[in-house]
PDB file of C-alpha atoms in Angstrom:
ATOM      1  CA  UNK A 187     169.607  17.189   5.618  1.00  0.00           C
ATOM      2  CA  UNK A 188     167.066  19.033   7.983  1.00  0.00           C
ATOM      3  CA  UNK A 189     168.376  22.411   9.349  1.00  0.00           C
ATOM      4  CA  UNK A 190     166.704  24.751  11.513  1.00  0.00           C
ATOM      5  CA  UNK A 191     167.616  28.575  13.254  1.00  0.00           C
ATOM      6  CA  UNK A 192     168.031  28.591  17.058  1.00  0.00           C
ATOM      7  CA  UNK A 193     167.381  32.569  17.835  1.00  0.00           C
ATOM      8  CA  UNK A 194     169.387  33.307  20.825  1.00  0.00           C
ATOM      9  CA  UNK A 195     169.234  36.912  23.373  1.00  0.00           C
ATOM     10  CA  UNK A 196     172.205  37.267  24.974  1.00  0.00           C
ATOM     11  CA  UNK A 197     170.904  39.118  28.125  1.00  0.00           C
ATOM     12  CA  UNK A 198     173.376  39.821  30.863  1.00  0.00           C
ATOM     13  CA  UNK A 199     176.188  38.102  33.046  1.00  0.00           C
ATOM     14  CA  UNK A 200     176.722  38.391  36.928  1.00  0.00           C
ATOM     15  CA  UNK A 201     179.883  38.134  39.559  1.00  0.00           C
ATOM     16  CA  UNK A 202     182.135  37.512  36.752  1.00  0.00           C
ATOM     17  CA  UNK A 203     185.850  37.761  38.052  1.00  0.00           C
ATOM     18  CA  UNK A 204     187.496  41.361  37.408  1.00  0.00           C
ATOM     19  CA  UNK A 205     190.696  40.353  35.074  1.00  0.00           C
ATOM     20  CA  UNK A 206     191.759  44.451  35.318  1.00  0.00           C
ATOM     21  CA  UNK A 207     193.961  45.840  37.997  1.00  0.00           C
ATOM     22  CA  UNK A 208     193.539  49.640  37.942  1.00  0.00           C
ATOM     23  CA  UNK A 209     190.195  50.026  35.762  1.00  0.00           C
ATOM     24  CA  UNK A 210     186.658  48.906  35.114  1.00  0.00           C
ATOM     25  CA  UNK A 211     186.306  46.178  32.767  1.00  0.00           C
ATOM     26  CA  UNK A 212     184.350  46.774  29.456  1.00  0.00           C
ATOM     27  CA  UNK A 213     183.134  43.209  28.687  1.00  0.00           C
ATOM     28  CA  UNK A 214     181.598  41.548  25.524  1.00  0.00           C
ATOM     29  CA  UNK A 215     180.628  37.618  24.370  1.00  0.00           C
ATOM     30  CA  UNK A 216     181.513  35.603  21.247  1.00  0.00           C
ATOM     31  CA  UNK A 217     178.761  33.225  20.172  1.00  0.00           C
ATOM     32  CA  UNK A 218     179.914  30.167  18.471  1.00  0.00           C
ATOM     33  CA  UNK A 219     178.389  26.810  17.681  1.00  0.00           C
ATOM     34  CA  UNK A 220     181.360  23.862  18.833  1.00  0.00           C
ATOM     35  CA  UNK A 221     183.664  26.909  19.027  1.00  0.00           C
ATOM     36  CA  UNK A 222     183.923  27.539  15.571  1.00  0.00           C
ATOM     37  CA  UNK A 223     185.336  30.927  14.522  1.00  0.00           C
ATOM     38  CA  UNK A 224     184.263  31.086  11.057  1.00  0.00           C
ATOM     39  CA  UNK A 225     180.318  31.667  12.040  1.00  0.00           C
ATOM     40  CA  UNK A 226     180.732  33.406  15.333  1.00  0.00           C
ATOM     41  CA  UNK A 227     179.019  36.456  16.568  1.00  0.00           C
ATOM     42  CA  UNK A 228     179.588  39.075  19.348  1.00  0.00           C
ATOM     43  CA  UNK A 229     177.737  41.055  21.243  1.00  0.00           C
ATOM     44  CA  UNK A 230     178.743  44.938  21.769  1.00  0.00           C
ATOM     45  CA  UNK A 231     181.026  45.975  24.646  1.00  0.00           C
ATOM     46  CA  UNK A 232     179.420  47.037  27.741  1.00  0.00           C
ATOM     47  CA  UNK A 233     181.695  49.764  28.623  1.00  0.00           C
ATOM     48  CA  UNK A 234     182.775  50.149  32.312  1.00  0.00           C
ATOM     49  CA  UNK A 235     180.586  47.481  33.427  1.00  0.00           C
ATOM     50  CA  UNK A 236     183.127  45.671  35.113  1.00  0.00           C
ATOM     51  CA  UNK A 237     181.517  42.441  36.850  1.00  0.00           C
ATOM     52  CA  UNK A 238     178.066  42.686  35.805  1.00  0.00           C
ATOM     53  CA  UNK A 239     177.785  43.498  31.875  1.00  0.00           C
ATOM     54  CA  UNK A 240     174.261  43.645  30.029  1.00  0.00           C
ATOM     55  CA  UNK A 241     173.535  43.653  26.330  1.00  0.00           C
ATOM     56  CA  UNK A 242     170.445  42.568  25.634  1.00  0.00           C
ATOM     57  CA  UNK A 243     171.533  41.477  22.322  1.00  0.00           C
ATOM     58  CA  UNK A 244     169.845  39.202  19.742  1.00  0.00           C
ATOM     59  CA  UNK A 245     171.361  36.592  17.162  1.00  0.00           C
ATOM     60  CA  UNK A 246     170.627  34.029  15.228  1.00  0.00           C
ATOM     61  CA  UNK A 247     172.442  30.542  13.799  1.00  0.00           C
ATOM     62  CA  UNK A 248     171.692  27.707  12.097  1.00  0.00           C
ATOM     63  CA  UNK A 249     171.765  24.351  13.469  1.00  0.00           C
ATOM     64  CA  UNK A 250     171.934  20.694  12.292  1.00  0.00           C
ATOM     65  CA  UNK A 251     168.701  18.624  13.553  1.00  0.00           C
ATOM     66  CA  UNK A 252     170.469  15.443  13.290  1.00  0.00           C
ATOM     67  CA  UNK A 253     173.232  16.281  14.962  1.00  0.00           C
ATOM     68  CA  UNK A 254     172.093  18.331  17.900  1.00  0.00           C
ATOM     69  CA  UNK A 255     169.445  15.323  18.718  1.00  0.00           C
ATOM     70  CA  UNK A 256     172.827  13.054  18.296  1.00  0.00           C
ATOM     71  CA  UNK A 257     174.378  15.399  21.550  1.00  0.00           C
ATOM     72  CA  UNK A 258     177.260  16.816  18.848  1.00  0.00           C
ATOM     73  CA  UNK A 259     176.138  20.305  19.132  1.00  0.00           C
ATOM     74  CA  UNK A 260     177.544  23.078  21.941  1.00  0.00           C
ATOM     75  CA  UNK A 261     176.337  26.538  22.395  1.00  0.00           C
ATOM     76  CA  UNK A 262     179.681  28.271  23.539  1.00  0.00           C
ATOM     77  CA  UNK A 263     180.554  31.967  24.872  1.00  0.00           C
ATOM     78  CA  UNK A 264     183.218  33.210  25.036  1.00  0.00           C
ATOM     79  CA  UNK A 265     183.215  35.653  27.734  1.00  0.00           C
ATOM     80  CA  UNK A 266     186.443  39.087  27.070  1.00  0.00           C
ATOM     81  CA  UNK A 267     187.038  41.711  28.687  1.00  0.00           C
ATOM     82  CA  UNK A 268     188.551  44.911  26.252  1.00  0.00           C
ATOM     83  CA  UNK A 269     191.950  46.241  26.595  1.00  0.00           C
ATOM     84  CA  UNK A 270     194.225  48.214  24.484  1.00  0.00           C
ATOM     85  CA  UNK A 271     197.170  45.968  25.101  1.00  0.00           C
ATOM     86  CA  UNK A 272     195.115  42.480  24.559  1.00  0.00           C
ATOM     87  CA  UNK A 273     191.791  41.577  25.108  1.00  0.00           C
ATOM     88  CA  UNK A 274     191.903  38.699  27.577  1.00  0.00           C
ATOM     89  CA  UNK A 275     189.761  35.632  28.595  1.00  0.00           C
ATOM     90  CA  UNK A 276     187.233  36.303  31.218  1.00  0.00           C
ATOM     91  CA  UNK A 277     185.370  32.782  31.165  1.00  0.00           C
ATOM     92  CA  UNK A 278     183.350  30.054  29.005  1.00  0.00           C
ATOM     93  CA  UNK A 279     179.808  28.469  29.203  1.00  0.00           C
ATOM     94  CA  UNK A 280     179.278  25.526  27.127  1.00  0.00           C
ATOM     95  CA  UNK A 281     175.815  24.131  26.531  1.00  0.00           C
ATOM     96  CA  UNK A 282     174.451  21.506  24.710  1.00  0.00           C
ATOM     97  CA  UNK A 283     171.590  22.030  22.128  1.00  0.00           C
ATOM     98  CA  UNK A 284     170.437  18.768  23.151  1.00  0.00           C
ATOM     99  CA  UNK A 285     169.773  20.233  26.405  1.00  0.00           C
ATOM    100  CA  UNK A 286     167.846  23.322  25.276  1.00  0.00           C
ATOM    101  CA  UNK A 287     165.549  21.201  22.885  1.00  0.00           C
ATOM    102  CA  UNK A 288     164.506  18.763  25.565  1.00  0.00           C
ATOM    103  CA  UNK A 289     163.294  21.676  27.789  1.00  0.00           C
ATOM    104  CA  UNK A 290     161.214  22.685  25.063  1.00  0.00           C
ATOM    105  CA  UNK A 291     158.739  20.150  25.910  1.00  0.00           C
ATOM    106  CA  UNK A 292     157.140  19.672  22.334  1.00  0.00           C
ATOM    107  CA  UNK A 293     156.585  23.767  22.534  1.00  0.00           C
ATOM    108  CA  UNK A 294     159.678  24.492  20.689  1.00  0.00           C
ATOM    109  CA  UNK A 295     158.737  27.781  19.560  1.00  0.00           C
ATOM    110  CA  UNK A 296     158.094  29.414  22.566  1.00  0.00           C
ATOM    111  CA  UNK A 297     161.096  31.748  23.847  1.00  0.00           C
ATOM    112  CA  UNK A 298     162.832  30.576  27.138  1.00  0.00           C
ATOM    113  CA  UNK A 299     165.154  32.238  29.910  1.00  0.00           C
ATOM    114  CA  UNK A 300     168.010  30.217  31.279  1.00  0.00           C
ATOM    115  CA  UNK A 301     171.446  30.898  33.256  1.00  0.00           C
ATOM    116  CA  UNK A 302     174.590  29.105  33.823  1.00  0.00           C
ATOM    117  CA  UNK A 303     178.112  28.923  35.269  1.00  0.00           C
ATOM    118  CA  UNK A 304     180.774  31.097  33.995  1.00  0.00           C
ATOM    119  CA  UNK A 305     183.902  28.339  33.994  1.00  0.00           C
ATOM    120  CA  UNK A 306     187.427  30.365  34.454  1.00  0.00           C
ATOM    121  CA  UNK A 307     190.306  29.272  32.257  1.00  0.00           C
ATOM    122  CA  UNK A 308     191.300  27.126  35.207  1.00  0.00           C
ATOM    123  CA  UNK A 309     187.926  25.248  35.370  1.00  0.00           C
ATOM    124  CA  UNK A 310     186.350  26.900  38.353  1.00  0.00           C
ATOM    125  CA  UNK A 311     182.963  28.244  38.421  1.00  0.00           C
ATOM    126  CA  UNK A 312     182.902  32.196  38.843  1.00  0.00           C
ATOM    127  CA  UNK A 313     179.760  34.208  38.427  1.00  0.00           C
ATOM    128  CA  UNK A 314     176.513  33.146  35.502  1.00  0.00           C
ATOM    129  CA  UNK A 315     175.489  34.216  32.193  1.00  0.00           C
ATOM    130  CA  UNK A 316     171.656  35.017  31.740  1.00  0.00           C
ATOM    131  CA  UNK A 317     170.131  34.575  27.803  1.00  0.00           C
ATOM    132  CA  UNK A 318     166.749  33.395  26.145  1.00  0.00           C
ATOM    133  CA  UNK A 319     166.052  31.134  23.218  1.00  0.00           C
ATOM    134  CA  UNK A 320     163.919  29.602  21.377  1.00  0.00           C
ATOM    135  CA  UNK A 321     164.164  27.336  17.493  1.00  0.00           C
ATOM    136  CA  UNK A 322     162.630  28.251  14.712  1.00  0.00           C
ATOM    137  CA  UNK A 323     160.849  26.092  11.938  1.00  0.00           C
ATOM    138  CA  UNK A 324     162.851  23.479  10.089  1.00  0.00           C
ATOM    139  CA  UNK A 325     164.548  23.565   6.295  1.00  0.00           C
ATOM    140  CA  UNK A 326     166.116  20.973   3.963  1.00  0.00           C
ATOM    141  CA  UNK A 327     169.471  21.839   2.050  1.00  0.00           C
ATOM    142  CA  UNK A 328     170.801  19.650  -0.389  1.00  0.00           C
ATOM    143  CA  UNK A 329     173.647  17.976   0.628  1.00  0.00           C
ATOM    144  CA  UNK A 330     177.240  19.107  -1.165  1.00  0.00           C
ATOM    145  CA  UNK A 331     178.512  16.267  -3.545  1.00  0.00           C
ATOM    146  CA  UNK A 332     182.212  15.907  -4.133  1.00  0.00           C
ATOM    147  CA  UNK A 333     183.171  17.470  -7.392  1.00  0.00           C
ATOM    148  CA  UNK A 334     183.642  14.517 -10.673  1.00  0.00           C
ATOM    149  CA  UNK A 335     187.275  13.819 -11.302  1.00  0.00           C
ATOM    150  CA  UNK A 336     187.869  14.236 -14.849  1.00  0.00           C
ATOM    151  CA  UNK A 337     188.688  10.789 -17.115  1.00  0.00           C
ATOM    152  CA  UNK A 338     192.343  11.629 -18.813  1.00  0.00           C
ATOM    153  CA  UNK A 339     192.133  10.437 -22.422  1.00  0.00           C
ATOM    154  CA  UNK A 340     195.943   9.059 -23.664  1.00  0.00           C
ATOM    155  CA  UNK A 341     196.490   9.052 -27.440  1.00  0.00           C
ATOM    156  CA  UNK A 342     197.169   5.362 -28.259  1.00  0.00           C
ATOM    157  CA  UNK A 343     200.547   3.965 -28.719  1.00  0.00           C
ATOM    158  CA  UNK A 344     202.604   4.994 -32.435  1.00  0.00           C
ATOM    159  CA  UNK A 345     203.203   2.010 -34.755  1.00  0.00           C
ATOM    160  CA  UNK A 346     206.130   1.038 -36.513  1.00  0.00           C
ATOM    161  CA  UNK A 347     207.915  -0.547 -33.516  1.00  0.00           C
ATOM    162  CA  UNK A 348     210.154  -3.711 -34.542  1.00  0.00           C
ATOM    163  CA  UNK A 349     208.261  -6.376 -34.540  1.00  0.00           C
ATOM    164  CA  UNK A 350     204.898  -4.561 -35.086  1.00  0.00           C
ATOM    165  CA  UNK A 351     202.881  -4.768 -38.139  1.00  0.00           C
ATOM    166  CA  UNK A 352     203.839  -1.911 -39.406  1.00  0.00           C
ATOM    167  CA  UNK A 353     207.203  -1.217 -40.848  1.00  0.00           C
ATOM    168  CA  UNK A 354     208.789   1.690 -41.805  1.00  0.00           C
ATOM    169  CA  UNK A 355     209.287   2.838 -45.235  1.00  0.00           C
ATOM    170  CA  UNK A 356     212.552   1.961 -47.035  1.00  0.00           C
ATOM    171  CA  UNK A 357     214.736   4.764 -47.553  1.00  0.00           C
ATOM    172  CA  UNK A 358     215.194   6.740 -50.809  1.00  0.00           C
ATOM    173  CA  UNK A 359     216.829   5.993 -53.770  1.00  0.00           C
ATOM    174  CA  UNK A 360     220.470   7.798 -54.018  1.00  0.00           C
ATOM    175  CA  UNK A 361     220.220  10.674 -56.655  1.00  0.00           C
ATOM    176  CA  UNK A 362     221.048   9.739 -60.317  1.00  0.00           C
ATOM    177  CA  UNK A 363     225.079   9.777 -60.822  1.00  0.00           C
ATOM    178  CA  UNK A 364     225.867   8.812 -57.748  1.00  0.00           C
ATOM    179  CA  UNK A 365     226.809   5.600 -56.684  1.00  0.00           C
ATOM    180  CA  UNK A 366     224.935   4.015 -53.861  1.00  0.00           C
ATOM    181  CA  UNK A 367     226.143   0.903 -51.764  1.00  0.00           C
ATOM    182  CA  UNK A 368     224.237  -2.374 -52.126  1.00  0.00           C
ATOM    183  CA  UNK A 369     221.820  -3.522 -49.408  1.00  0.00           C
ATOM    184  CA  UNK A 370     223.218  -6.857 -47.410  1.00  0.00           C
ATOM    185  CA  UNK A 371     221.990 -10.032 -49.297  1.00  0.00           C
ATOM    186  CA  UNK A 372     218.659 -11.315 -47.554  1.00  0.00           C
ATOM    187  CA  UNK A 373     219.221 -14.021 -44.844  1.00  0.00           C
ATOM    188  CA  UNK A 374     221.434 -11.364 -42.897  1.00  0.00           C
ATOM    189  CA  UNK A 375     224.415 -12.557 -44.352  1.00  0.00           C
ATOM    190  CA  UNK A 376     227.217 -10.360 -45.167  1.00  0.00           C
ATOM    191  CA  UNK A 377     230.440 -10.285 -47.251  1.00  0.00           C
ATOM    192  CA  UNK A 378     233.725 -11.374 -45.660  1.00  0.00           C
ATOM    193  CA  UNK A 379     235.586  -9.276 -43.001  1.00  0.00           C
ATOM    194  CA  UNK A 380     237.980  -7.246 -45.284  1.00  0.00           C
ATOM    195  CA  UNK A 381     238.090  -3.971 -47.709  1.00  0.00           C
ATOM    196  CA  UNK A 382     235.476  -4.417 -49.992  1.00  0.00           C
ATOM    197  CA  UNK A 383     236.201  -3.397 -53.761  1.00  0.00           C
ATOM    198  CA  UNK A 384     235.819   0.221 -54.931  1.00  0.00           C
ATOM    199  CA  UNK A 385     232.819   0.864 -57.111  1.00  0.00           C
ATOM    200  CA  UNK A 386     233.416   1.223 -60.630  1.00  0.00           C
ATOM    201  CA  UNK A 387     234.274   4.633 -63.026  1.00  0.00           C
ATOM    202  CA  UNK A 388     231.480   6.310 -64.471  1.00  0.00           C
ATOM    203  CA  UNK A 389     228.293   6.032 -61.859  1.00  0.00           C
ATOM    204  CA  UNK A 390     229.327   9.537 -59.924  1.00  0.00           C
ATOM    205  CA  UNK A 391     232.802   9.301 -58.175  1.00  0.00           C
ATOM    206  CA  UNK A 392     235.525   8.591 -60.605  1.00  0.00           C
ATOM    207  CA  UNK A 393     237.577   5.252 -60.111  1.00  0.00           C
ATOM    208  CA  UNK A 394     240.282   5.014 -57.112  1.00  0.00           C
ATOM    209  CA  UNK A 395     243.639   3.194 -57.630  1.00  0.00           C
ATOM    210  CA  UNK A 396     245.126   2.401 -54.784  1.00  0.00           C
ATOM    211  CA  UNK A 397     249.006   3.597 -54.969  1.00  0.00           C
ATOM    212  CA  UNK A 398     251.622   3.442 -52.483  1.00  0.00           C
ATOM    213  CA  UNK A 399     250.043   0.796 -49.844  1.00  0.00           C
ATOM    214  CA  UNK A 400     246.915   2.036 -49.033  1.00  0.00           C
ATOM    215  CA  UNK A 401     247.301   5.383 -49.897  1.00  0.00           C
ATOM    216  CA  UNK A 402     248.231   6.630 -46.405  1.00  0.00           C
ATOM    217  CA  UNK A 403     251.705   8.039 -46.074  1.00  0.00           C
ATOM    218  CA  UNK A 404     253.676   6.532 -42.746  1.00  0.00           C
ATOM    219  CA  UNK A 405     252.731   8.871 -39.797  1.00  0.00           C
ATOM    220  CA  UNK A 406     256.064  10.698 -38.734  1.00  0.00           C
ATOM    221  CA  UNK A 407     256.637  11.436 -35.123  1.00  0.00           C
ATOM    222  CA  UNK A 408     256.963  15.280 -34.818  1.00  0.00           C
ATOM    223  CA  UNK A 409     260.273  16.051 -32.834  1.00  0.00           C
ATOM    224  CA  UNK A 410     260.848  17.881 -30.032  1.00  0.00           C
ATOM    225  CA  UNK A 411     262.340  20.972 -29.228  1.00  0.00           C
ATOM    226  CA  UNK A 412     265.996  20.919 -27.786  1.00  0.00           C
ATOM    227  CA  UNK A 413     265.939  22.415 -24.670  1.00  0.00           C
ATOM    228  CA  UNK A 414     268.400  25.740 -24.372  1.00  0.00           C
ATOM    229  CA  UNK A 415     270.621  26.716 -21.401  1.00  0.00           C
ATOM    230  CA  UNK A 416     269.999  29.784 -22.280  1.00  0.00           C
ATOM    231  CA  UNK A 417     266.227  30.208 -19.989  1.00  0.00           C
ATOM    232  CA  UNK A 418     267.951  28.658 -17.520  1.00  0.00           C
ATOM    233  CA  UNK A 419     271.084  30.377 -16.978  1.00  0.00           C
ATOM    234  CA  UNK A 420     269.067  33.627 -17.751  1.00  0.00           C
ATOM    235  CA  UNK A 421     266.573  32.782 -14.925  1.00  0.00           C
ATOM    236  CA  UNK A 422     269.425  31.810 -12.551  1.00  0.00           C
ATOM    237  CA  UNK A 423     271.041  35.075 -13.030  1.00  0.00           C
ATOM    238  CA  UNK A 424     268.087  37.084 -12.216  1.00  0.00           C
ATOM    239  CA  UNK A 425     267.122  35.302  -9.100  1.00  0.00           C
ATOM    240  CA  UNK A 426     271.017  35.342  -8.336  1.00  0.00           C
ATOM    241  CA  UNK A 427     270.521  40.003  -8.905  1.00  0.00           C
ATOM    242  CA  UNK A 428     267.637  39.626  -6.964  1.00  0.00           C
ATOM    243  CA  UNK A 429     269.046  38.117  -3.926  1.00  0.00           C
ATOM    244  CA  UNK A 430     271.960  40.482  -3.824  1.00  0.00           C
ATOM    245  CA  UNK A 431     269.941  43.652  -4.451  1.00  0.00           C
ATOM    246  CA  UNK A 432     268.214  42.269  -1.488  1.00  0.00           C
ATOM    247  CA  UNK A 433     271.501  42.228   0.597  1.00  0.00           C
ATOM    248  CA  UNK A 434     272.877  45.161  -0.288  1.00  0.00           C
ATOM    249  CA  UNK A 435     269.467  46.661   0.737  1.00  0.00           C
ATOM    250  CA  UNK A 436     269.722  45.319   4.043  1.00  0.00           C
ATOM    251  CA  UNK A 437     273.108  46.612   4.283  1.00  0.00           C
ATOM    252  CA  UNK A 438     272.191  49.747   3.467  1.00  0.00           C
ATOM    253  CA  UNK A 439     269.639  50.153   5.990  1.00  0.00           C
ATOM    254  CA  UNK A 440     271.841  48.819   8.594  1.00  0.00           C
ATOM    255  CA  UNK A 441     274.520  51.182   8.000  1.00  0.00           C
ATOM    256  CA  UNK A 442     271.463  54.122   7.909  1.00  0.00           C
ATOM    257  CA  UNK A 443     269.999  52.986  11.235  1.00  0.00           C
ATOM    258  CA  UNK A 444     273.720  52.986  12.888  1.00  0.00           C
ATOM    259  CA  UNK A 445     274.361  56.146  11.512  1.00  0.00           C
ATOM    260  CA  UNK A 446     271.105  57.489  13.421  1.00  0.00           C
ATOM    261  CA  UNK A 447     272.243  55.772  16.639  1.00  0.00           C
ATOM    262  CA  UNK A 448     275.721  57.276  16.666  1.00  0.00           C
ATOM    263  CA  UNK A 449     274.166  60.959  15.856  1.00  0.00           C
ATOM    264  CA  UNK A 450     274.823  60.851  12.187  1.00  0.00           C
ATOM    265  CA  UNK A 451     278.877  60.800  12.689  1.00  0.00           C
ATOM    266  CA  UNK A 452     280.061  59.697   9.115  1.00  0.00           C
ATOM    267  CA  UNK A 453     283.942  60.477   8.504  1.00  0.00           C
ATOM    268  CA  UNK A 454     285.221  61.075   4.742  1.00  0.00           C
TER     269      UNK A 454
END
C-alpha cells in the first residue's frame, strides 16, 4: 500500500460566530482525517481572540494514496471555543484530499494557501478558515495480515469399546481359599431361575445347612403403644387453669378500675 504525509499550516479563521455571552472567546482547531479521534491534532488556544483567532500552526498526517484518489479521504476541523464549564462547538470545514491533490497540478510539492466556509452545527455558513498545504513524497507499508488460527490436535479415541477389537482383560483370579462363583456357560446360557446350591466345605467358607425354612425367622410386627388418658386429661386441665386464671384476671381488674371510678370506696 502507497502512503504519503500531507503537511498542513493551520493559519487563521475569520467572522466566526461568538458562542460566549459575557466574554471573549479563546478559540482552537482539531485536525482529523474522516473525523477520526484516535490521530487528531490541535492547534493552541488563541486566547481572547474572540471571532478572528490565528495560530499559525504546523502539522503533519499520513494519508492513503489509494484512497484519497478514490474521494474517501476528508480533511476535517473542528473549530472550539474554551470554557471552564464545557468547551463548545464553534463550526466544521470538511475538505476532500481529492480536492487539494487536483489543485496541485502535477507540482505536488509546492506549498499552497486556501480558505473555506466555517459550517455551524445547524449547516449554515458563518465566517472561513485560512491554512496552507502541500504532500510530501510517497512510502510503501506492508499490509497487516490476520493473525494464523492455531490447528487443535484431539488425542484419538480409547479402545476397548464393545464391539471393538480390543477387549478388556478378564478379571483376576479369587485368592487361594476362597471360593469363587463359576462364569455362565458359553452361549449366554444360564442355570434355571431358582436358589442355586451352596458351594461345598473346605474351599474358604465353611458349608451352610439350611435349618428352619430358609433360615430367616418370620418378621414380627412391632406393636404399638396404648395410648394413655393420662396426656390428655393432664393437657385439658391446664388449658381448663389457664382459662380461669384468665377470668379471674379480668375480674380483678374490673373490680380495680371500679374501685378508681367510685374514689377507692371499699367497705369491710
Amino acid at each position: 500500500m502507497e502512503f504519503r504525509t500531507l503537511e498542513i499550516n493551520v493559519i487563521s479563521a475569520k467572522d466566526l460566530k461568538d458562542v460566549n455571552l459575557f466574554t471573549k472567546m479563546d478559540v482552537y482547531a482539531v485536525v482529523s482525517i474522516n473525523g477520526d479521534h484516535r490521530a487528531a491534532q490541535r492547534t493552541p488556544v488563541d486566547k481572547d481572540c474572540g471571532s478572528n483567532p490565528k495560530w499559525n500552526y504546523a502539522m503533519k498526517l499520513t494519508i492513503d494514496e489509494a484512497a484519497a484518489r478514490q474521494n474517501r479521504l476528508y480533511l476535517v476541523f473542528r473549530l472550539k471555543s474554551e470554557r471552564q464549564l464545557g468547551d463548545r462547538d464553534i463550526g466544521t470545514v470538511e475538505v476532500p484530499i481529492k480536492e487539494l491533490l487536483d489543485q496541485k497540478y502535477g507540482n505536488e510539492k509546492a506549498e499552497q494557501n486556501v480558505s473555506y466556509m466555517v459550517k455551524l452545527p445547524n449547516g449554515k455558513p458563518k465566517g472561513t478558515l485560512n491554512f496552507s498545504y502541500r504532500f510530501g513524497e510517497k512510502f510503501s507499508k506492508p499490509v497487516p495480515q490476520p493473525p494464523e488460527t492455531p490447528m487443535m490436535a484431539y488425542p484419538p479415541p480409547a479402545t476397548g469399546y464393545p464391539g471393538s477389537s480390543a477387549a478388556y482383560p478378564p478379571p483376576p483370579p479369587p485368592p487361594r481359599g476362597m471360593a469363587g462363583y463359576p462364569y455362565p456357560p458359553p452361549g449366554g446360557s444360564y442355570a434355571p431361575y431358582g436358589y442355586q446350591q451352596a458351594p461345598a466345605s473346605g474351599y474358604g467358607y465353611p458349608a451352610y445347612h439350611p435349618h428352619g425354612g430358609y433360615g430367616y425367622p418370620p418378621v414380627q410386627k412391632p406393636q404399638k403403644p396404648k395410648k394413655s388418658g393420662m396426656g390428655a386429661g393432664l393437657g385439658l386441665g391446664l388449658a381448663g387453669g389457664l382459662l380461669g386464671g384468665m377470668l379471674i384476671g379480668d375480674m380483678v381488674e374490673d373490680a380495680y378500675e371500679d374501685g378508681v371510678e367510685d374514689g377507692l370506696d371499699f367497705d369491710f
